[in-house]
């Protein structure tokens, strides 16, 4: 026989445990698979998760880097076809504001700051960006755009942070699916 107190507590425990399952981290809404450019050997994944309280959390795990800092930016075009990554265009900057550090007084939606690679060439980064969206039609929607990892640190100088060459590129897609790439104008068209 179950004691009366236990019968009252058991449903409460079930409710608490079920609620705890929903408190897990939300699944990412968009992902990027980075591929090496020019034989750099740099690869990785980046996840974008819209937060209930606003903003988008960006979680990156990158390998094959030289130790030290490397700039990371969202670029305007979702095209990684050029061996040097230049097909991705410039930084995603729909309002044409100055380049800067994420969270700084002046920055654009493509500014993600620096990754810090350890002695083994691995870098992880987790930050929340308020100036982007994963919603089609929004001016600051990053779906279908490319993420570039650069060879040097972003010094937040103008116009692009002096981060050097492009080591890896990947297009931001809806998790578990694809998003049409945002493509630049066709030369000569």
Coordinates of C-alpha atoms in Angstrom, one line a residue:
X1 CA 0.0 0.0 0.0
X2 CA 1.3 3.5 -0.9
X3 CA 1.2 6.0 1.9
X4 CA -1.2 9.0 1.2
X5 CA 1.7 11.4 1.3
X6 CA 3.6 9.4 -1.3
X7 CA 0.5 9.4 -3.6
X8 CA 0.5 13.2 -3.4
X9 CA 4.2 13.6 -3.9
X10 CA 4.6 11.2 -6.8
X11 CA 2.5 13.2 -9.3
X12 CA 4.3 16.4 -8.2
X13 CA 7.7 14.7 -8.8
X14 CA 6.6 13.5 -12.2
X15 CA 5.6 17.1 -13.1
X16 CA 8.9 18.5 -11.8
X17 CA 10.9 15.9 -13.8
X18 CA 8.9 16.5 -16.9
X19 CA 9.3 20.2 -16.6
X20 CA 13.1 19.7 -16.1
X21 CA 13.2 17.9 -19.5
X22 CA 11.9 21.0 -21.2
X23 CA 14.5 23.1 -19.5
X24 CA 17.3 21.6 -21.5
X25 CA 19.1 23.7 -24.0
X26 CA 17.1 24.5 -27.1
X27 CA 18.1 22.7 -30.3
X28 CA 19.9 24.9 -32.8
X29 CA 17.7 26.6 -35.4
X30 CA 20.5 26.9 -38.0
X31 CA 23.9 25.3 -38.6
X32 CA 27.0 25.9 -40.7
X33 CA 29.5 23.3 -41.7
X34 CA 32.8 25.0 -42.5
X35 CA 35.0 23.7 -45.2
X36 CA 38.7 24.5 -45.7
X37 CA 39.6 27.1 -48.3
X38 CA 42.9 26.9 -50.3
X39 CA 44.0 23.7 -48.5
X40 CA 44.0 25.4 -45.1
X41 CA 42.8 22.3 -43.2
X42 CA 40.4 24.5 -41.2
X43 CA 36.9 23.0 -40.6
X44 CA 34.2 23.1 -38.0
X45 CA 30.6 23.6 -37.2
X46 CA 28.6 26.6 -36.0
X47 CA 25.1 26.6 -34.5
X48 CA 22.7 29.4 -34.3
X49 CA 19.9 29.3 -31.7
X50 CA 17.1 31.9 -31.4
X51 CA 16.7 32.7 -27.7
X52 CA 13.3 33.2 -26.1
X53 CA 14.6 36.3 -24.3
X54 CA 15.8 37.8 -27.6
X55 CA 19.0 37.6 -29.7
X56 CA 20.6 34.6 -31.3
X57 CA 23.2 32.5 -29.6
X58 CA 26.2 31.5 -31.8
X59 CA 28.2 28.4 -30.8
X60 CA 31.3 27.6 -32.8
X61 CA 33.7 24.7 -32.7
X62 CA 36.6 25.0 -35.2
X63 CA 39.7 22.9 -35.8
X64 CA 42.8 23.1 -37.9
X65 CA 43.7 26.7 -37.0
X66 CA 47.1 28.0 -36.0
X67 CA 47.3 28.9 -32.3
X68 CA 46.1 32.4 -31.5
X69 CA 43.2 34.6 -32.6
X70 CA 41.2 34.4 -35.8
X71 CA 38.5 36.7 -37.0
X72 CA 35.1 35.3 -37.8
X73 CA 32.4 37.1 -39.7
X74 CA 29.1 36.6 -41.5
X75 CA 29.6 37.6 -45.2
X76 CA 26.9 39.0 -47.5
X77 CA 26.7 36.1 -50.0
X78 CA 26.1 32.4 -49.4
X79 CA 28.7 31.3 -51.9
X80 CA 31.8 29.4 -51.0
X81 CA 32.7 28.3 -54.5
X82 CA 35.9 30.4 -54.9
X83 CA 39.1 28.7 -53.7
X84 CA 40.0 31.8 -51.8
X85 CA 36.4 32.4 -50.4
X86 CA 36.1 35.8 -52.1
X87 CA 32.8 34.6 -53.7
X88 CA 31.2 35.2 -50.2
X89 CA 31.6 38.9 -50.8
X90 CA 32.2 41.4 -48.0
X91 CA 30.9 41.5 -44.4
X92 CA 27.1 41.3 -44.0
X93 CA 26.4 45.0 -43.3
X94 CA 22.9 46.0 -44.5
X95 CA 22.9 49.4 -42.7
X96 CA 26.4 50.2 -43.9
X97 CA 27.7 51.0 -40.4
X98 CA 31.3 50.9 -39.2
X99 CA 33.0 47.6 -38.4
X100 CA 33.4 46.8 -34.7
X101 CA 33.4 44.3 -31.9
X102 CA 30.2 42.4 -31.2
X103 CA 28.4 44.2 -28.4
X104 CA 30.4 47.3 -29.0
X105 CA 28.8 50.7 -29.5
X106 CA 29.3 50.5 -33.3
X107 CA 29.2 47.2 -35.2
X108 CA 27.3 45.5 -37.9
X109 CA 25.4 42.1 -38.0
X110 CA 28.5 40.4 -39.6
X111 CA 30.8 41.2 -36.7
X112 CA 31.5 38.1 -34.6
X113 CA 34.9 39.1 -33.1
X114 CA 37.7 36.6 -32.6
X115 CA 38.1 32.9 -32.1
X116 CA 41.0 31.9 -29.8
X117 CA 42.7 28.7 -31.0
X118 CA 44.6 26.6 -28.5
X119 CA 48.0 24.9 -29.1
X120 CA 46.1 22.0 -30.9
X121 CA 44.4 24.5 -33.3
X122 CA 41.0 24.1 -31.8
X123 CA 38.8 27.1 -31.0
X124 CA 35.3 27.4 -29.5
X125 CA 33.2 30.4 -29.2
X126 CA 29.8 31.1 -27.7
X127 CA 28.2 34.6 -27.9
X128 CA 24.8 36.1 -28.2
X129 CA 24.2 38.5 -31.1
X130 CA 21.3 40.9 -30.9
X131 CA 21.6 42.4 -34.3
X132 CA 20.7 39.3 -36.4
X133 CA 17.7 37.1 -37.1
X134 CA 16.9 33.7 -38.5
X135 CA 13.5 34.9 -39.9
X136 CA 13.0 35.1 -43.7
X137 CA 12.2 38.6 -44.8
X138 CA 14.0 40.3 -41.9
X139 CA 16.6 42.8 -43.1
X140 CA 19.2 41.2 -40.7
X141 CA 18.3 37.5 -41.5
X142 CA 21.6 35.6 -41.8
X143 CA 20.1 32.4 -43.3
X144 CA 21.7 31.6 -46.7
X145 CA 24.7 33.8 -46.0
X146 CA 28.3 32.6 -45.5
X147 CA 30.5 32.5 -42.4
X148 CA 34.2 33.0 -43.0
X149 CA 37.0 32.2 -40.6
X150 CA 40.0 34.4 -41.2
X151 CA 43.8 33.8 -40.9
X152 CA 44.5 36.6 -38.4
X153 CA 42.9 38.4 -35.5
X154 CA 40.2 41.0 -36.1
X155 CA 41.6 44.3 -34.8
X156 CA 38.2 46.0 -35.3
X157 CA 39.8 48.6 -37.5
X158 CA 38.1 50.0 -40.6
X159 CA 36.7 48.9 -42.9
X160 CA 36.9 45.2 -42.2
X161 CA 39.2 44.5 -39.2
X162 CA 42.4 43.5 -41.1
X163 CA 41.8 39.8 -40.4
X164 CA 43.7 38.7 -43.5
X165 CA 42.9 35.8 -45.8
X166 CA 40.0 33.4 -45.7
X167 CA 40.6 30.0 -44.2
X168 CA 37.2 28.4 -44.1
X169 CA 33.7 29.0 -45.4
X170 CA 30.2 27.6 -44.9
X171 CA 26.7 28.7 -45.6
X172 CA 24.1 29.1 -42.8
X173 CA 21.2 26.6 -43.2
X174 CA 18.1 25.8 -41.3
X175 CA 19.0 22.9 -39.0
X176 CA 18.0 19.6 -40.7
X177 CA 17.3 21.3 -44.0
X178 CA 18.6 23.8 -46.5
X179 CA 18.2 27.5 -47.0
X180 CA 18.5 29.0 -50.4
X181 CA 21.8 30.8 -50.6
X182 CA 21.8 34.6 -50.8
X183 CA 23.8 35.2 -54.0
X184 CA 25.5 38.3 -55.2
X185 CA 24.8 40.0 -58.5
X186 CA 26.0 38.0 -61.6
X187 CA 29.0 39.8 -63.1
X188 CA 28.1 41.3 -66.5
X189 CA 24.4 40.9 -65.9

